[in-house]
mmCIF file of C-alpha atoms and ligand atoms in Angstrom:
data_model
loop_
_atom_site.group_PDB
_atom_site.id
_atom_site.type_symbol
_atom_site.label_atom_id
_atom_site.label_comp_id
_atom_site.label_asym_id
_atom_site.label_seq_id
_atom_site.Cartn_x
_atom_site.Cartn_y
_atom_site.Cartn_z
ATOM 1 C CA MET A 1 -1.184 25.566 -2.998
ATOM 2 C CA SER A 2 -0.385 26.410 -6.632
ATOM 3 C CA PRO A 3 -2.934 25.405 -8.953
ATOM 4 C CA VAL A 4 -2.578 22.066 -10.682
ATOM 5 C CA ARG A 5 -1.309 22.095 -14.254
ATOM 6 C CA LEU A 6 -3.801 21.438 -17.056
ATOM 7 C CA VAL A 7 -2.590 18.518 -19.371
ATOM 8 C CA LYS A 8 -3.450 17.905 -22.929
ATOM 9 C CA PRO A 9 -6.365 15.457 -23.530
ATOM 10 C CA VAL A 10 -5.292 12.077 -24.585
ATOM 11 C CA ALA A 11 -7.428 9.746 -26.932
ATOM 12 C CA PRO A 12 -8.973 6.851 -24.670
ATOM 13 C CA GLU A 13 -7.059 4.320 -26.858
ATOM 14 C CA ARG A 14 -3.701 5.890 -25.738
ATOM 15 C CA MET A 15 -4.587 6.065 -22.083
ATOM 16 C CA PRO A 16 -3.074 2.574 -21.363
ATOM 17 C CA GLU A 17 0.232 3.795 -22.860
ATOM 18 C CA LEU A 18 0.176 7.084 -20.785
ATOM 19 C CA LEU A 19 -0.659 5.267 -17.574
ATOM 20 C CA ARG A 20 2.243 2.833 -18.106
ATOM 21 C CA ALA A 21 4.714 5.487 -19.132
ATOM 22 C CA MET A 22 4.095 7.919 -16.337
ATOM 23 C CA PRO A 23 6.244 7.806 -13.273
ATOM 24 C CA LYS A 24 4.431 7.250 -9.982
ATOM 25 C CA ALA A 25 4.842 6.328 -6.317
ATOM 26 C CA GLU A 26 3.284 3.343 -4.858
ATOM 27 C CA LEU A 27 2.130 4.018 -1.169
ATOM 28 C CA HIS A 28 0.018 1.049 -0.180
ATOM 29 C CA MET A 29 1.373 -2.336 -0.884
ATOM 30 C CA HIS A 30 1.834 -4.979 1.647
ATOM 31 C CA ILE A 31 4.991 -6.678 0.689
ATOM 32 C CA GLU A 32 3.847 -10.158 1.815
ATOM 33 C CA GLY A 33 0.792 -9.600 -0.519
ATOM 34 C CA SER A 34 3.313 -9.458 -3.418
ATOM 35 C CA LEU A 35 4.320 -13.100 -2.990
ATOM 36 C CA GLU A 36 3.310 -14.761 -6.178
ATOM 37 C CA PRO A 37 2.161 -18.472 -6.183
ATOM 38 C CA GLU A 38 5.461 -19.552 -8.118
ATOM 39 C CA GLN A 39 7.700 -17.788 -5.562
ATOM 40 C CA MET A 40 5.606 -19.355 -2.710
ATOM 41 C CA PHE A 41 6.352 -22.840 -4.106
ATOM 42 C CA ALA A 42 10.005 -22.006 -4.614
ATOM 43 C CA LEU A 43 10.332 -20.754 -1.056
ATOM 44 C CA ALA A 44 8.239 -23.873 0.205
ATOM 45 C CA GLN A 45 10.648 -26.076 -1.434
ATOM 46 C CA ARG A 46 13.712 -24.108 -0.315
ATOM 47 C CA ASN A 47 12.502 -24.193 3.473
ATOM 48 C CA SER A 48 10.878 -27.574 3.383
ATOM 49 C CA VAL A 49 7.526 -26.166 4.212
ATOM 50 C CA PRO A 50 4.509 -28.226 3.289
ATOM 51 C CA LEU A 51 1.796 -26.452 0.979
ATOM 52 C CA ALA A 52 -1.917 -27.378 1.008
ATOM 53 C CA TYR A 53 -1.993 -26.896 -2.849
ATOM 54 C CA ALA A 54 -0.573 -29.156 -5.620
ATOM 55 C CA SER A 55 0.433 -26.262 -8.147
ATOM 56 C CA ALA A 56 0.699 -22.472 -8.391
ATOM 57 C CA GLN A 57 -2.401 -22.562 -10.489
ATOM 58 C CA ALA A 58 -4.363 -24.387 -7.697
ATOM 59 C CA VAL A 59 -3.183 -21.592 -5.554
ATOM 60 C CA ARG A 60 -4.496 -18.873 -7.897
ATOM 61 C CA GLU A 61 -7.703 -20.695 -8.244
ATOM 62 C CA ALA A 62 -8.163 -20.526 -4.339
ATOM 63 C CA TYR A 63 -7.998 -16.715 -4.482
ATOM 64 C CA VAL A 64 -11.749 -16.019 -4.450
ATOM 65 C CA PHE A 65 -12.959 -13.740 -1.410
ATOM 66 C CA ASP A 66 -16.098 -12.830 0.237
ATOM 67 C CA ASN A 67 -14.655 -10.142 2.346
ATOM 68 C CA LEU A 68 -11.362 -8.865 3.951
ATOM 69 C CA GLN A 69 -11.189 -11.546 6.653
ATOM 70 C CA SER A 70 -11.631 -14.396 4.058
ATOM 71 C CA PHE A 71 -8.459 -12.876 2.143
ATOM 72 C CA LEU A 72 -6.465 -12.483 5.418
ATOM 73 C CA ASP A 73 -7.008 -16.087 6.452
ATOM 74 C CA ILE A 74 -5.400 -17.145 3.016
ATOM 75 C CA TYR A 75 -2.833 -14.327 3.146
ATOM 76 C CA HIS A 76 -1.514 -15.463 6.473
ATOM 77 C CA ALA A 77 -1.206 -19.148 5.388
ATOM 78 C CA GLY A 78 0.884 -17.984 2.481
ATOM 79 C CA THR A 79 3.352 -16.274 4.881
ATOM 80 C CA LEU A 80 4.379 -19.494 6.446
ATOM 81 C CA VAL A 81 6.868 -20.203 3.579
ATOM 82 C CA LEU A 82 9.069 -17.067 4.617
ATOM 83 C CA LYS A 83 11.786 -18.204 6.999
ATOM 84 C CA THR A 84 15.129 -16.518 6.578
ATOM 85 C CA GLU A 85 16.454 -12.884 5.939
ATOM 86 C CA GLN A 86 17.269 -14.006 2.411
ATOM 87 C CA ASP A 87 13.535 -14.960 1.788
ATOM 88 C CA PHE A 88 12.445 -11.407 2.747
ATOM 89 C CA TYR A 89 15.191 -9.779 0.693
ATOM 90 C CA ASP A 90 14.152 -11.998 -2.501
ATOM 91 C CA MET A 91 10.416 -11.288 -1.870
ATOM 92 C CA ALA A 92 10.938 -7.568 -1.731
ATOM 93 C CA CYS A 93 13.411 -7.670 -4.765
ATOM 94 C CA ALA A 94 10.728 -9.569 -6.892
ATOM 95 C CA TYR A 95 8.123 -6.738 -6.070
ATOM 96 C CA LEU A 96 10.708 -3.868 -6.784
ATOM 97 C CA GLN A 97 11.692 -5.372 -10.128
ATOM 98 C CA ARG A 98 7.984 -5.639 -11.097
ATOM 99 C CA ALA A 99 7.116 -2.204 -9.909
ATOM 100 C CA GLN A 100 9.898 -0.942 -12.039
ATOM 101 C CA GLU A 101 8.311 -2.295 -14.926
ATOM 102 C CA ASP A 102 5.159 -0.293 -14.059
ATOM 103 C CA ASN A 103 7.325 2.734 -13.873
ATOM 104 C CA VAL A 104 7.111 3.120 -10.003
ATOM 105 C CA THR A 105 9.932 5.517 -8.919
ATOM 106 C CA HIS A 106 9.464 5.466 -5.473
ATOM 107 C CA THR A 107 7.579 2.990 -3.017
ATOM 108 C CA GLU A 108 6.752 2.627 0.686
ATOM 109 C CA LEU A 109 6.349 -0.812 1.576
ATOM 110 C CA PHE A 110 4.062 -2.119 4.338
ATOM 111 C CA PHE A 111 5.213 -5.221 6.164
ATOM 112 C CA ASP A 112 3.894 -6.711 9.520
ATOM 113 C CA THR A 113 6.427 -8.326 11.851
ATOM 114 C CA GLN A 114 3.849 -9.623 14.144
ATOM 115 C CA THR A 115 2.681 -12.303 11.437
ATOM 116 C CA HIS A 116 6.176 -13.510 11.289
ATOM 117 C CA THR A 117 7.150 -13.412 15.083
ATOM 118 C CA GLY A 118 3.933 -15.397 15.621
ATOM 119 C CA HIS A 119 5.527 -18.116 13.583
ATOM 120 C CA GLY A 120 8.712 -18.059 15.743
ATOM 121 C CA LEU A 121 10.735 -15.527 13.286
ATOM 122 C CA ASP A 122 12.881 -12.781 14.601
ATOM 123 C CA ALA A 123 11.369 -9.327 13.967
ATOM 124 C CA GLN A 124 14.814 -7.697 13.437
ATOM 125 C CA MET A 125 15.726 -10.361 10.720
ATOM 126 C CA VAL A 126 12.658 -9.462 9.040
ATOM 127 C CA VAL A 127 13.307 -5.766 8.945
ATOM 128 C CA LYS A 128 17.095 -6.498 7.936
ATOM 129 C CA GLY A 129 16.047 -8.528 4.784
ATOM 130 C CA LEU A 130 13.431 -6.117 3.603
ATOM 131 C CA HIS A 131 15.668 -3.035 4.318
ATOM 132 C CA ARG A 132 18.655 -4.522 2.225
ATOM 133 C CA ALA A 133 16.304 -4.637 -0.729
ATOM 134 C CA CYS A 134 15.256 -1.071 -0.153
ATOM 135 C CA ARG A 135 18.759 -0.116 0.144
ATOM 136 C CA ASP A 136 19.721 -1.991 -3.186
ATOM 137 C CA ALA A 137 16.681 -0.559 -5.014
ATOM 138 C CA PRO A 138 18.290 2.550 -6.520
ATOM 139 C CA ALA A 139 21.193 0.736 -8.156
ATOM 140 C CA LYS A 140 19.179 -2.670 -8.967
ATOM 141 C CA PHE A 141 15.782 -0.963 -9.811
ATOM 142 C CA GLY A 142 16.187 2.573 -10.409
ATOM 143 C CA MET A 143 13.799 3.694 -7.761
ATOM 144 C CA THR A 144 13.840 4.526 -3.999
ATOM 145 C CA ALA A 145 11.929 2.440 -1.456
ATOM 146 C CA SER A 146 11.250 2.568 2.337
ATOM 147 C CA LEU A 147 9.274 0.674 5.048
ATOM 148 C CA ILE A 148 6.227 1.109 7.062
ATOM 149 C CA LEU A 149 5.654 -1.352 9.720
ATOM 150 C CA CYS A 150 1.925 -2.177 10.404
ATOM 151 C CA PHE A 151 0.623 -3.239 13.697
ATOM 152 C CA LEU A 152 -2.043 -5.847 13.447
ATOM 153 C CA ARG A 153 -5.301 -4.519 14.804
ATOM 154 C CA HIS A 154 -6.897 -7.890 15.657
ATOM 155 C CA LEU A 155 -4.063 -8.139 18.277
ATOM 156 C CA SER A 156 -3.896 -6.194 21.516
ATOM 157 C CA GLU A 157 -2.361 -2.827 21.938
ATOM 158 C CA ALA A 158 0.070 -4.336 24.418
ATOM 159 C CA GLU A 159 1.208 -6.573 21.658
ATOM 160 C CA ALA A 160 1.752 -3.598 19.402
ATOM 161 C CA PHE A 161 3.905 -2.135 22.114
ATOM 162 C CA GLU A 162 5.860 -5.303 22.257
ATOM 163 C CA CYS A 163 6.247 -5.186 18.442
ATOM 164 C CA LEU A 164 7.526 -1.579 18.599
ATOM 165 C CA GLU A 165 10.062 -2.483 21.412
ATOM 166 C CA GLN A 166 11.302 -5.441 19.074
ATOM 167 C CA ILE A 167 12.261 -3.233 16.152
ATOM 168 C CA MET A 168 13.938 -0.378 18.051
ATOM 169 C CA PRO A 169 17.343 -1.576 17.619
ATOM 170 C CA VAL A 170 16.617 -1.297 13.790
ATOM 171 C CA ARG A 171 14.201 1.648 13.991
ATOM 172 C CA ASP A 172 16.376 3.859 11.620
ATOM 173 C CA ARG A 173 15.456 1.439 8.832
ATOM 174 C CA ILE A 174 11.785 2.073 9.201
ATOM 175 C CA VAL A 175 10.094 5.436 8.070
ATOM 176 C CA GLY A 176 6.645 4.960 9.398
ATOM 177 C CA ILE A 177 3.974 3.039 11.449
ATOM 178 C CA GLY A 178 0.765 1.768 10.098
ATOM 179 C CA LEU A 179 -2.280 -0.199 11.175
ATOM 180 C CA ALA A 180 -3.622 -3.180 9.167
ATOM 181 C CA SER A 181 -5.670 -6.480 9.335
ATOM 182 C CA SER A 182 -9.259 -7.116 10.428
ATOM 183 C CA GLU A 183 -10.882 -3.653 10.636
ATOM 184 C CA VAL A 184 -14.430 -3.951 11.990
ATOM 185 C CA GLY A 185 -14.547 -4.386 15.730
ATOM 186 C CA HIS A 186 -11.026 -3.014 15.984
ATOM 187 C CA PRO A 187 -11.398 0.826 15.872
ATOM 188 C CA PRO A 188 -8.360 3.077 15.911
ATOM 189 C CA GLU A 189 -8.948 4.163 19.568
ATOM 190 C CA LYS A 190 -7.716 0.733 20.447
ATOM 191 C CA PHE A 191 -4.173 1.859 19.504
ATOM 192 C CA ALA A 192 -4.182 5.461 20.880
ATOM 193 C CA GLN A 193 -1.286 5.128 23.225
ATOM 194 C CA VAL A 194 1.185 3.186 20.996
ATOM 195 C CA PHE A 195 0.576 5.557 18.032
ATOM 196 C CA ALA A 196 1.468 8.432 20.488
ATOM 197 C CA ARG A 197 4.509 6.570 21.401
ATOM 198 C CA ALA A 198 5.456 5.921 17.775
ATOM 199 C CA LYS A 199 4.786 9.784 16.983
ATOM 200 C CA GLN A 200 7.108 10.730 19.974
ATOM 201 C CA LEU A 201 9.705 8.517 18.556
ATOM 202 C CA GLY A 202 9.684 10.360 15.198
ATOM 203 C CA PHE A 203 7.891 7.856 12.932
ATOM 204 C CA ARG A 204 5.436 8.944 10.268
ATOM 205 C CA LEU A 205 1.930 7.635 10.906
ATOM 206 C CA VAL A 206 -0.556 6.079 8.574
ATOM 207 C CA ALA A 207 -3.610 3.766 9.116
ATOM 208 C CA HIS A 208 -5.934 1.579 7.184
ATOM 209 C CA ALA A 209 -9.420 3.122 7.818
ATOM 210 C CA GLY A 210 -12.762 3.111 6.116
ATOM 211 C CA GLU A 211 -12.067 0.109 3.924
ATOM 212 C CA GLU A 212 -14.944 -1.891 5.355
ATOM 213 C CA GLY A 213 -15.288 0.078 8.532
ATOM 214 C CA PRO A 214 -17.521 3.108 9.105
ATOM 215 C CA PRO A 215 -16.478 6.728 8.561
ATOM 216 C CA ALA A 216 -16.094 6.988 12.297
ATOM 217 C CA TYR A 217 -13.014 4.857 12.013
ATOM 218 C CA ILE A 218 -11.610 7.568 9.748
ATOM 219 C CA TRP A 219 -12.371 10.226 12.161
ATOM 220 C CA GLY A 220 -10.732 8.152 14.768
ATOM 221 C CA ALA A 221 -7.330 7.578 12.763
ATOM 222 C CA LEU A 222 -7.171 11.455 12.070
ATOM 223 C CA ASP A 223 -8.102 12.867 15.482
ATOM 224 C CA VAL A 224 -6.944 10.042 18.041
ATOM 225 C CA LEU A 225 -4.030 8.241 16.040
ATOM 226 C CA LYS A 226 -3.080 11.679 14.390
ATOM 227 C CA VAL A 227 -2.160 9.830 11.092
ATOM 228 C CA GLU A 228 -0.883 11.820 7.941
ATOM 229 C CA ARG A 229 -2.431 9.472 5.403
ATOM 230 C CA ILE A 230 -5.473 7.227 5.323
ATOM 231 C CA ASP A 231 -5.115 3.756 3.783
ATOM 232 C CA HIS A 232 -8.246 3.140 1.587
ATOM 233 C CA GLY A 233 -10.738 5.519 3.095
ATOM 234 C CA VAL A 234 -13.421 4.790 0.559
ATOM 235 C CA GLN A 235 -16.100 4.748 3.259
ATOM 236 C CA SER A 236 -15.484 8.483 3.741
ATOM 237 C CA MET A 237 -17.708 9.131 0.628
ATOM 238 C CA ASN A 238 -20.731 8.399 2.997
ATOM 239 C CA ASP A 239 -19.922 11.369 5.284
ATOM 240 C CA PRO A 240 -19.993 14.812 3.749
ATOM 241 C CA ASP A 241 -18.416 16.453 6.699
ATOM 242 C CA LEU A 242 -15.425 14.068 6.594
ATOM 243 C CA ILE A 243 -14.970 14.665 2.811
ATOM 244 C CA LYS A 244 -14.616 18.416 3.842
ATOM 245 C CA ARG A 245 -12.131 17.642 6.472
ATOM 246 C CA LEU A 246 -10.003 15.428 4.078
ATOM 247 C CA VAL A 247 -10.140 18.105 1.392
ATOM 248 C CA GLN A 248 -9.311 20.936 3.687
ATOM 249 C CA ASP A 249 -6.465 19.272 5.581
ATOM 250 C CA ARG A 250 -5.167 17.825 2.316
ATOM 251 C CA ILE A 251 -5.197 14.091 3.734
ATOM 252 C CA ALA A 252 -4.004 11.608 1.207
ATOM 253 C CA LEU A 253 -6.087 8.585 0.632
ATOM 254 C CA THR A 254 -4.255 5.458 -0.630
ATOM 255 C CA VAL A 255 -7.025 3.751 -2.687
ATOM 256 C CA CYS A 256 -6.689 0.258 -3.949
ATOM 257 C CA PRO A 257 -9.454 -0.360 -6.646
ATOM 258 C CA LEU A 258 -8.725 -4.093 -7.517
ATOM 259 C CA SER A 259 -8.579 -4.839 -3.866
ATOM 260 C CA ASN A 260 -11.832 -3.062 -3.267
ATOM 261 C CA LEU A 261 -13.353 -5.277 -6.138
ATOM 262 C CA LYS A 262 -11.909 -8.557 -5.008
ATOM 263 C CA LEU A 263 -12.914 -7.941 -1.335
ATOM 264 C CA ARG A 264 -16.379 -6.921 -2.517
ATOM 265 C CA VAL A 265 -16.281 -3.333 -1.243
ATOM 266 C CA TYR A 266 -17.831 -2.337 -4.649
ATOM 267 C CA PRO A 267 -19.814 -4.823 -6.961
ATOM 268 C CA SER A 268 -17.842 -3.644 -9.953
ATOM 269 C CA LEU A 269 -15.194 -0.945 -10.877
ATOM 270 C CA THR A 270 -17.907 1.066 -12.509
ATOM 271 C CA GLN A 271 -19.256 1.966 -8.934
ATOM 272 C CA HIS A 272 -15.992 2.800 -7.584
ATOM 273 C CA SER A 273 -15.693 6.250 -6.009
ATOM 274 C CA ILE A 274 -12.238 7.252 -7.120
ATOM 275 C CA GLY A 275 -13.389 9.567 -9.831
ATOM 276 C CA ARG A 276 -15.884 11.283 -7.424
ATOM 277 C CA MET A 277 -13.084 11.711 -4.929
ATOM 278 C CA LEU A 278 -10.832 13.595 -7.383
ATOM 279 C CA GLU A 279 -13.750 15.694 -8.386
ATOM 280 C CA ALA A 280 -14.369 16.571 -4.709
ATOM 281 C CA GLY A 281 -10.744 17.534 -4.474
ATOM 282 C CA MET A 282 -9.547 14.670 -2.306
ATOM 283 C CA VAL A 283 -5.836 13.761 -2.385
ATOM 284 C CA ALA A 284 -6.532 10.226 -3.549
ATOM 285 C CA THR A 285 -3.962 8.000 -5.206
ATOM 286 C CA ILE A 286 -4.074 4.630 -6.802
ATOM 287 C CA ASN A 287 -2.142 1.481 -5.388
ATOM 288 C CA SER A 288 -2.261 -2.307 -5.618
ATOM 289 C CA ASP A 289 -2.561 -3.375 -1.734
ATOM 290 C CA ASP A 290 -1.850 -7.097 -2.284
ATOM 291 C CA PRO A 291 -1.194 -7.454 -5.878
ATOM 292 C CA ALA A 292 -0.336 -11.145 -6.016
ATOM 293 C CA TYR A 293 -3.842 -11.854 -4.608
ATOM 294 C CA PHE A 294 -5.958 -9.140 -6.117
ATOM 295 C CA GLY A 295 -5.316 -9.629 -9.946
ATOM 296 C CA GLY A 296 -2.748 -6.895 -10.734
ATOM 297 C CA TYR A 297 0.107 -4.550 -9.900
ATOM 298 C CA ILE A 298 -0.338 -0.847 -9.910
ATOM 299 C CA ASN A 299 -0.748 -0.408 -13.601
ATOM 300 C CA GLU A 300 -3.289 -2.914 -13.852
ATOM 301 C CA ASN A 301 -5.210 -0.896 -11.168
ATOM 302 C CA PHE A 302 -4.651 2.243 -13.206
ATOM 303 C CA THR A 303 -5.763 0.878 -16.534
ATOM 304 C CA GLN A 304 -8.676 -1.094 -15.313
ATOM 305 C CA THR A 305 -10.113 1.557 -13.207
ATOM 306 C CA PHE A 306 -9.561 4.348 -16.053
ATOM 307 C CA ALA A 307 -11.403 1.957 -18.458
ATOM 308 C CA ALA A 308 -14.386 1.389 -16.103
ATOM 309 C CA LEU A 309 -14.837 5.004 -15.149
ATOM 310 C CA GLN A 310 -13.718 6.642 -18.329
ATOM 311 C CA LEU A 311 -11.098 8.811 -16.755
ATOM 312 C CA GLY A 312 -8.573 10.844 -18.678
ATOM 313 C CA SER A 313 -5.240 12.353 -18.827
ATOM 314 C CA GLN A 314 -6.016 15.043 -16.313
ATOM 315 C CA GLN A 315 -6.899 12.518 -13.690
ATOM 316 C CA ALA A 316 -3.801 10.403 -14.582
ATOM 317 C CA TYR A 317 -1.596 13.471 -14.053
ATOM 318 C CA GLN A 318 -3.475 14.350 -10.708
ATOM 319 C CA LEU A 319 -3.223 10.855 -9.412
ATOM 320 C CA ALA A 320 0.670 10.669 -10.010
ATOM 321 C CA LEU A 321 1.125 14.171 -8.687
ATOM 322 C CA ASN A 322 -0.773 13.201 -5.517
ATOM 323 C CA SER A 323 1.343 10.088 -5.131
ATOM 324 C CA PHE A 324 4.583 12.052 -4.895
ATOM 325 C CA ASN A 325 3.057 14.867 -2.810
ATOM 326 C CA ALA A 326 1.641 12.223 -0.307
ATOM 327 C CA SER A 327 4.907 10.436 -0.020
ATOM 328 C CA PHE A 328 7.381 10.699 2.933
ATOM 329 C CA ILE A 329 10.404 11.783 0.699
ATOM 330 C CA ASP A 330 12.075 15.041 1.095
ATOM 331 C CA ALA A 331 11.254 18.111 -0.774
ATOM 332 C CA THR A 332 14.397 17.682 -3.138
ATOM 333 C CA GLU A 333 13.405 14.294 -4.173
ATOM 334 C CA ARG A 334 9.736 15.254 -4.485
ATOM 335 C CA ALA A 335 10.737 18.100 -6.858
ATOM 336 C CA ARG A 336 12.782 15.501 -8.869
ATOM 337 C CA HIS A 337 10.072 13.043 -9.263
ATOM 338 C CA ILE A 338 7.524 15.754 -10.321
ATOM 339 C CA GLU A 339 10.161 17.032 -12.913
ATOM 340 C CA GLN A 340 10.097 13.642 -14.470
ATOM 341 C CA LEU A 341 6.338 13.301 -14.273
ATOM 342 C CA ASP A 342 6.043 16.736 -16.094
ATOM 343 C CA ALA A 343 8.618 15.646 -18.580
ATOM 344 C CA VAL A 344 6.466 12.604 -19.522
ATOM 345 C CA PHE A 345 3.193 14.780 -19.964
ATOM 346 C CA ASP A 346 5.154 17.479 -21.957
ATOM 347 C CA THR A 347 5.953 15.059 -24.545
ATOM 348 C CA PHE A 348 3.115 12.642 -24.772
HETATM 349 N N1 LIG B 401 -3.213 -6.525 5.178
HETATM 350 C C1 LIG B 401 -2.836 -6.928 4.030
HETATM 351 N N2 LIG B 401 -3.933 -6.385 3.228
HETATM 352 C C2 LIG B 401 -4.813 -5.726 3.835
HETATM 353 C C3 LIG B 401 -5.928 -4.957 3.558
HETATM 354 N N3 LIG B 401 -6.374 -4.694 2.386
HETATM 355 N N4 LIG B 401 -6.668 -4.551 4.654
HETATM 356 C C4 LIG B 401 -6.125 -4.662 5.818
HETATM 357 N N5 LIG B 401 -5.135 -5.436 6.252
HETATM 358 C C5 LIG B 401 -4.375 -5.928 5.103
HETATM 359 ZN ZN1 LIG B 402 -3.805 -2.649 2.822
#
């Protein structure tokens, strides 16, 4: 691996401008978690779905969470307004437009069909709506986008197999398979067979691990599920052997600081481990997870984290570079994104 370029220091007051201007990839964002309360209300009206809240403001005020599960309950209720292929298209376009404003030039969107088939929707319809938005992304939003289907880990492996079966007719529209939802009590090993099948089918593999769950879940995701990236992975900082493994094998971690703050993984951003992860040589990236629920899109995650931890231009470059290196794009595309990144740092 070539040594990482050294970049010029930038004054702290100019860091937000640099963080905004630099191109970046977002690799950990659940599209259902980008549904803003205003859009939730508009879709509820369009589809005649009753909402338990009087206003978008009241919805926002309800977004106070104690842990992952308290968030997942509210997140699940929000998805009830999604009914048609057009709803999924519109939701994805709203996110892509917002991401473009943050200079995201490539994104890999998580979605979970099991949430929607649980409400009687058709899994392929969900994929078609989201994929149409990804297909339109270069022309409409000047960025590329692809899809990663997450199995819900609180459900059984048999249900994950059923989910995989349902999407096979549209499998060419999905780049990867992931694992999300309630972590503790649902270790990666529960999904060993279905991940092996997904790998055989040629899907790229990722999994949430070590968000709230122990380092053992990260080992399991690597050794049993054979994933290429770990989503969150912050609990790895409690296991020196695991840190070594993640560094040696250059396993990327898609870290989501504002999510960790809102779900009380860390009491404050000043305690967040992302700075220490970079110092240890881990391939960490910054992402928004569920931006409509956690108080910010990707640039807000960057600016708040950089301010809290007093990070600088070198870390900014490293994080953006990591995001492109960890993405599932081809070598030519990767080189094009990194050239654009270098151009911003050349002139800043
Ligand atoms: N689904 C949506 N957001 C999630 C998160 N932060 N962890 C696990 N599953 C999720
Ligand atoms: Zn997530």
